[in-house]
Tab-separated table of C-alpha atoms and ligand atoms in Angstrom:
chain	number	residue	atom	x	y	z
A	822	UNK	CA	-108.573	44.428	17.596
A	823	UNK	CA	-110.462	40.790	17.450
A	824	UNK	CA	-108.769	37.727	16.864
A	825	UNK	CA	-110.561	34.512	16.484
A	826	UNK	CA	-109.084	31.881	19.222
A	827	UNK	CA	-109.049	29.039	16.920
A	828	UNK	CA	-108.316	28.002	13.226
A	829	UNK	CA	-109.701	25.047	11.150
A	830	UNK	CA	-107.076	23.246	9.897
A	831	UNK	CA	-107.361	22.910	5.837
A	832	UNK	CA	-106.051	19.640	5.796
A	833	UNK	CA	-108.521	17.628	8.282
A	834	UNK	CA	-110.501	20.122	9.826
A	835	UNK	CA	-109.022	20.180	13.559
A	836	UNK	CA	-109.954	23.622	15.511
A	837	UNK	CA	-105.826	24.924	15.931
A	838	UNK	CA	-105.010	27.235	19.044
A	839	UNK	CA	-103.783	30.434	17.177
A	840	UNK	CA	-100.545	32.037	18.967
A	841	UNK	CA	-100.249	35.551	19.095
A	842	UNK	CA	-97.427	37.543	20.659
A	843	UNK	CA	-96.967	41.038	22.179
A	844	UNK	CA	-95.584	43.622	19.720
A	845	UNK	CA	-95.703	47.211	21.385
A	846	UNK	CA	-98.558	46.096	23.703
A	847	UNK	CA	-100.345	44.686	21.455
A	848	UNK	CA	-101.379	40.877	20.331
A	849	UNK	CA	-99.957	40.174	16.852
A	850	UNK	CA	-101.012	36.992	14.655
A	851	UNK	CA	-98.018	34.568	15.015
A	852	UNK	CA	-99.469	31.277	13.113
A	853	UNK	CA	-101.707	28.301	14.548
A	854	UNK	CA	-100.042	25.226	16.834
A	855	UNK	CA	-99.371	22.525	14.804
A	856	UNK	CA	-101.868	20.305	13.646
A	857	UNK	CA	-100.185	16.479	13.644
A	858	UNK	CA	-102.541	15.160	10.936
A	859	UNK	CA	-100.563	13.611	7.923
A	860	UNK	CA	-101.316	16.413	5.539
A	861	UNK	CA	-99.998	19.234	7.869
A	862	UNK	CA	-97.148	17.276	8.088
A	863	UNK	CA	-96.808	16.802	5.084
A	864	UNK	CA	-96.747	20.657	4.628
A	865	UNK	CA	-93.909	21.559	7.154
A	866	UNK	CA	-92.222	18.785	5.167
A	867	UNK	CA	-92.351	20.626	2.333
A	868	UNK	CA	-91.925	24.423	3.517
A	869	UNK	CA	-88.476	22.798	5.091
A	870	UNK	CA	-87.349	20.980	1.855
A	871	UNK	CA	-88.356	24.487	0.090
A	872	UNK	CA	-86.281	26.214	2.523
A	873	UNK	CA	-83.288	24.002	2.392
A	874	UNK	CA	-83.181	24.820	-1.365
A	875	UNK	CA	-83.353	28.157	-1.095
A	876	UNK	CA	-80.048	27.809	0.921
A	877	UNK	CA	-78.341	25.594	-1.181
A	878	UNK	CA	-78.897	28.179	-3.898
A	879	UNK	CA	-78.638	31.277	-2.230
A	880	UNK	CA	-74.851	29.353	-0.922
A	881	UNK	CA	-74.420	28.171	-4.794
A	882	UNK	CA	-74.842	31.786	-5.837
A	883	UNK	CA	-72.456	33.387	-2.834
A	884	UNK	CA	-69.642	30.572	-4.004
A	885	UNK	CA	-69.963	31.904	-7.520
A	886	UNK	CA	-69.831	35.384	-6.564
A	887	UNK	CA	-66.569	34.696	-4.700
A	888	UNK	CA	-65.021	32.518	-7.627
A	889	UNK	CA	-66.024	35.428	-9.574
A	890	UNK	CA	-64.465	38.402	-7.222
A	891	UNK	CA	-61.235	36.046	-7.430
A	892	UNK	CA	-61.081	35.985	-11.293
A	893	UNK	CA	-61.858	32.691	-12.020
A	894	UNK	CA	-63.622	32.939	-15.229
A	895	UNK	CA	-67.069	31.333	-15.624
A	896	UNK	CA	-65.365	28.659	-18.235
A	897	UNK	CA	-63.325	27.885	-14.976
A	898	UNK	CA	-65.708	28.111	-12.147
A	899	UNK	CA	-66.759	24.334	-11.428
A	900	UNK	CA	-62.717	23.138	-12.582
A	901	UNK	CA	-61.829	19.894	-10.519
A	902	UNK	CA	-58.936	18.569	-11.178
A	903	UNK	CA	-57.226	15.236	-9.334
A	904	UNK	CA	-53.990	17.141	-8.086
A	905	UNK	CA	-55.742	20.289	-6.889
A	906	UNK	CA	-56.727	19.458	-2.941
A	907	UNK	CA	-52.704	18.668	-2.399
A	908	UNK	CA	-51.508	21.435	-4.246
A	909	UNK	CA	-53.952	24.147	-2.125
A	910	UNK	CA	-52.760	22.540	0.510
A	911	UNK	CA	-49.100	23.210	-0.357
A	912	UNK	CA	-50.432	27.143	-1.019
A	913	UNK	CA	-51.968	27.599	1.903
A	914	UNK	CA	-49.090	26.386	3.652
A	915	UNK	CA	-47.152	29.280	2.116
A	916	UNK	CA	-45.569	27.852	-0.842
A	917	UNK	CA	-45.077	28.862	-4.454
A	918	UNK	CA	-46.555	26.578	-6.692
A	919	UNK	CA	-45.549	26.510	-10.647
A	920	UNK	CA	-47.266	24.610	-12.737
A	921	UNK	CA	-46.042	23.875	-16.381
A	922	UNK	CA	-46.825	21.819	-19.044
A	923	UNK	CA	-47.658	22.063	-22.833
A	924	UNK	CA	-51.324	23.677	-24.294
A	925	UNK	CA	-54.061	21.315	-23.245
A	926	UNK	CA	-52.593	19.782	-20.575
A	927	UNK	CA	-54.665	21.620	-17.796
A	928	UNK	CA	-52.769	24.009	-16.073
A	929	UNK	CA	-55.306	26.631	-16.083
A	930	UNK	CA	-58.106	23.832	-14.627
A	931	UNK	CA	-55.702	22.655	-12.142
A	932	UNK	CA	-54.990	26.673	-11.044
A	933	UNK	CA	-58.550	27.451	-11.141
A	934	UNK	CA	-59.433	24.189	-9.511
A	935	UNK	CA	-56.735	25.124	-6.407
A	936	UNK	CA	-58.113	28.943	-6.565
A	937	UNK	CA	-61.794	27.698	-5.926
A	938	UNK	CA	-60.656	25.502	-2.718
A	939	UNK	CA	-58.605	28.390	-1.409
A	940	UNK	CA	-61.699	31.184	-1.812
A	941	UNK	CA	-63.907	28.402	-0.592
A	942	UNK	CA	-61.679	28.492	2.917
A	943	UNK	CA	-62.110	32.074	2.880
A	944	UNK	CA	-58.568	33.007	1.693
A	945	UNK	CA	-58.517	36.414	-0.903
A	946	UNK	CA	-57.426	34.970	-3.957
A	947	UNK	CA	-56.690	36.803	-7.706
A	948	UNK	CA	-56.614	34.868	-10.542
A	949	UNK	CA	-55.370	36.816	-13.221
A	950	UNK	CA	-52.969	37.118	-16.378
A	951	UNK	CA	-50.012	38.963	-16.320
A	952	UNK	CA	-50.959	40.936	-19.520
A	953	UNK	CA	-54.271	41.784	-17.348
A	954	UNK	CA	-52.570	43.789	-14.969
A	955	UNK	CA	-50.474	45.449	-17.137
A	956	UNK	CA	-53.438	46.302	-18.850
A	957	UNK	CA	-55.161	47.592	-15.768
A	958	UNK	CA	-52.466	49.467	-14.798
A	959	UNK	CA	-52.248	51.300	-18.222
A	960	UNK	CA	-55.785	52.045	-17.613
A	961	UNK	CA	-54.754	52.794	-13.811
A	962	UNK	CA	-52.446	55.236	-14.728
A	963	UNK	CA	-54.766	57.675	-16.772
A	964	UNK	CA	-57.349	56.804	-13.715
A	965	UNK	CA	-54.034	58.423	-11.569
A	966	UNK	CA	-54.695	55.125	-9.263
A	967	UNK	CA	-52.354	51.697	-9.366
A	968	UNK	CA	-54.241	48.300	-9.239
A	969	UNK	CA	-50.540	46.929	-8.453
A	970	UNK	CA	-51.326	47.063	-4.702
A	971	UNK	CA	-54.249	44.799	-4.808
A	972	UNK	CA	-52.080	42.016	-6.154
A	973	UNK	CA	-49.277	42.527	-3.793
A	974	UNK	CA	-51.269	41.783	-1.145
A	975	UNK	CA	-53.977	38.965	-2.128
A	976	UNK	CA	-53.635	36.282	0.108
A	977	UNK	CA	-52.754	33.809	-2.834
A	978	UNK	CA	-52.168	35.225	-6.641
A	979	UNK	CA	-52.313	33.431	-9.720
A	980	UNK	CA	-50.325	34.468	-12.551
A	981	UNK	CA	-51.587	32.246	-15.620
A	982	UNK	CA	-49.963	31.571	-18.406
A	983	UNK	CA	-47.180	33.442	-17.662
A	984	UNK	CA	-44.178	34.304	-20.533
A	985	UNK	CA	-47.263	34.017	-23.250
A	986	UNK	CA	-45.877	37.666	-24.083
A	987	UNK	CA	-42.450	38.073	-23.662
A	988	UNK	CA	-42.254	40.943	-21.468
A	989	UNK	CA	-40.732	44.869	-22.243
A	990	UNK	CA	-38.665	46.233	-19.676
A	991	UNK	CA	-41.289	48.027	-18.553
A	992	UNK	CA	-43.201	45.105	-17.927
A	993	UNK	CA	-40.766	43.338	-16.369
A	994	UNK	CA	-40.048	45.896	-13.779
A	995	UNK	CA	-43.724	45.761	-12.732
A	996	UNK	CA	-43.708	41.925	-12.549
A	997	UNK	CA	-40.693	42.370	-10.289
A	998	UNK	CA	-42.306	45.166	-8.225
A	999	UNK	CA	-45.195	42.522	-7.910
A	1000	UNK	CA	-42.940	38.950	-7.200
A	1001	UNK	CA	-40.362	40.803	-4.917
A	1002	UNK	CA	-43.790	42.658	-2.793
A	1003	UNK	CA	-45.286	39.378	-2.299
A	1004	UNK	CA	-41.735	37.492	-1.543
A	1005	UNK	CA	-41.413	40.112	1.513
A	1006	UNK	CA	-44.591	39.613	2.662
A	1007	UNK	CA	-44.388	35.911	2.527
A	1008	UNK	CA	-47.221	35.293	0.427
A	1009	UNK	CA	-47.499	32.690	-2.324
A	1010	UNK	CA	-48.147	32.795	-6.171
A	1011	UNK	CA	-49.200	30.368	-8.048
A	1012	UNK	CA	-47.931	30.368	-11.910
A	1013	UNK	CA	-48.821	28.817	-14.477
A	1014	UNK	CA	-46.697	28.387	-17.901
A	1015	UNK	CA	-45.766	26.584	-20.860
A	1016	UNK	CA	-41.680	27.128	-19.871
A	1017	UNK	CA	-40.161	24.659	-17.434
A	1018	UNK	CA	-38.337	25.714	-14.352
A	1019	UNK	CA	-35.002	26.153	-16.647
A	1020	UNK	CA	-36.545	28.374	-19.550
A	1021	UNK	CA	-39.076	30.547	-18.073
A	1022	UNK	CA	-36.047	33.357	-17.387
A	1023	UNK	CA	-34.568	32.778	-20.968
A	1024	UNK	CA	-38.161	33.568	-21.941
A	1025	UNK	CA	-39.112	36.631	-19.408
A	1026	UNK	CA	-35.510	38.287	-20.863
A	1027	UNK	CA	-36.329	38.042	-24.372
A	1028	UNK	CA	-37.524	41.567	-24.922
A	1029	UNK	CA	-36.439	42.603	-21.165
A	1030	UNK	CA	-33.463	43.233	-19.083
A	1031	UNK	CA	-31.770	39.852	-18.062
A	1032	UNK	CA	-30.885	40.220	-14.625
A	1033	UNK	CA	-34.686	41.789	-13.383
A	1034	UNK	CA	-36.117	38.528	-15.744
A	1035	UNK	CA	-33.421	36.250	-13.452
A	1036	UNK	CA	-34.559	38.656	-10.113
A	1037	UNK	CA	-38.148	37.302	-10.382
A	1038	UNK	CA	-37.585	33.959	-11.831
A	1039	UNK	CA	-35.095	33.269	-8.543
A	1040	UNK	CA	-38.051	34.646	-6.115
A	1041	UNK	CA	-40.945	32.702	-7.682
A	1042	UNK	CA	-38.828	29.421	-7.637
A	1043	UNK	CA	-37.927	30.224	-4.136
A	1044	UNK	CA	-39.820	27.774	-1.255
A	1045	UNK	CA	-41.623	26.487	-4.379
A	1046	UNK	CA	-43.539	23.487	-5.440
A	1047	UNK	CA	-43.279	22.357	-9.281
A	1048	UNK	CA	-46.198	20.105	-11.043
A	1049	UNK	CA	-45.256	19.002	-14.643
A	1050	UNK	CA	-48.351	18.376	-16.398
A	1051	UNK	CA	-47.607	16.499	-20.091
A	1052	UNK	CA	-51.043	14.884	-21.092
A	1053	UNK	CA	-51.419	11.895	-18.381
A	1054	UNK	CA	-48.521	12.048	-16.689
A	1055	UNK	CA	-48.599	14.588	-13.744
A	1056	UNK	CA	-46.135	14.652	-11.089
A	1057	UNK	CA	-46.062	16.724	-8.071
A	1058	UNK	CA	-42.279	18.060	-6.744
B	1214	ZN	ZN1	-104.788	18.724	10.529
């Protein structure tokens, strides 16, 4: 096979050494030296900048695939909120973390906002509703297979908006099943909910038995951070 020796550069004309290399004893085509005229430059300037951004996106696109496989919902994808790097903190140190406040005050952002710092340091996060799973485990149960197990064991789950339904007894013995797996195995859950600290059990027991509704409430508030969001005042407990 012939290969020329040299090659014109197309930006000022310079004869370039080509490089070739050995690929199963035989000389294959690797490129020209570089030429150091400004428009070659100029070019590898380029082709790196071009690169870089392919990168950044193809690192933007992985990040949104992991928000994604997490449960954050789109809407919630790029949440920031001000409170968010010292409660992750406070989660990845193993804590609880419940978060209450009226509608509108951003309970969801500031979960979502935690949830995308924790899958950003590579924990396994699920963001989810409590209704959600129940739901999936309806459909679980005519599939014969449980989706309970996946949420007993995520490194960090979010239960949002949690006593929206007041749950049956039914319910309530999965939520326990959930709370008390994830108690034992020392791994935190964030909620989120419009009940403070003092009515979220009155609220789980409304439909449900009392003491199971009590049983979870006592093991979610257990080693557990509070942050009372009410429009611009935010504390952290
Ligand atoms: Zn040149």
């Amino acid at each position: 096979m012939f290969f020329p020796s040299t090659h014109e550069c197309p930006h000022c004309g310079a004869e370039l050494r080509l490089r070739t290399l050995e690929f199963k004893d035989r000389p294959v085509f690797a490129g020209c030296e570089p030429c150091s005229c400004d428009g070659a430059a100029k070019e590898r300037m380029e082709a790196e900048r071009a690169e870089a951004e392919r990168g950044r996106r193809d690192a933007e696109l992985a990040r949104r695939r992991a928000y994604e496989k997490a449960g954050i919902a789109p809407r919630f994808e790029a949440a920031s909120h001000a409170m968010a790097a010292e409660c992750a903190d406070c989660v990845r140190d193993g804590a609880n973390l419940y978060v209450c406040g009226g509608v509108g005050t951003g309970k969801t952002t500031l979960a979502a906002a935690v949830s995308r710092i924790l899958v950003d340091q590579g924990l396994s996060v699920r963001f989810t509703a409590m209704w959600k799973i129940l739901d999936a485990m309806k459909r679980g149960f005519d599939e014969g297979r449980s989706p309970l197990p996946a949420y007993q064991k995520a490194e960090v789950l979010v239960l949002d908006d949690l006593g929206k339904e007041s749950p049956t007894d039914f319910a309530l013995e999965r939520i326990f099943a959930l709370v008390d797996e994830r108690y034992g195995r020392l791994l935190p859950t964030v909620v989120t909910t419009q009940y403070s600290r003092q009515d979220i059990g009155r609220r789980l027991a409304k439909n449900g038995d009392k003491d199971t509704a009590q049983a979870i409430v006592s093991r979610l508030l257990q080693d557990c951070r509070t942050v009372e969001l009410c429009g611009g005042d935010r504390r952290l407990r």
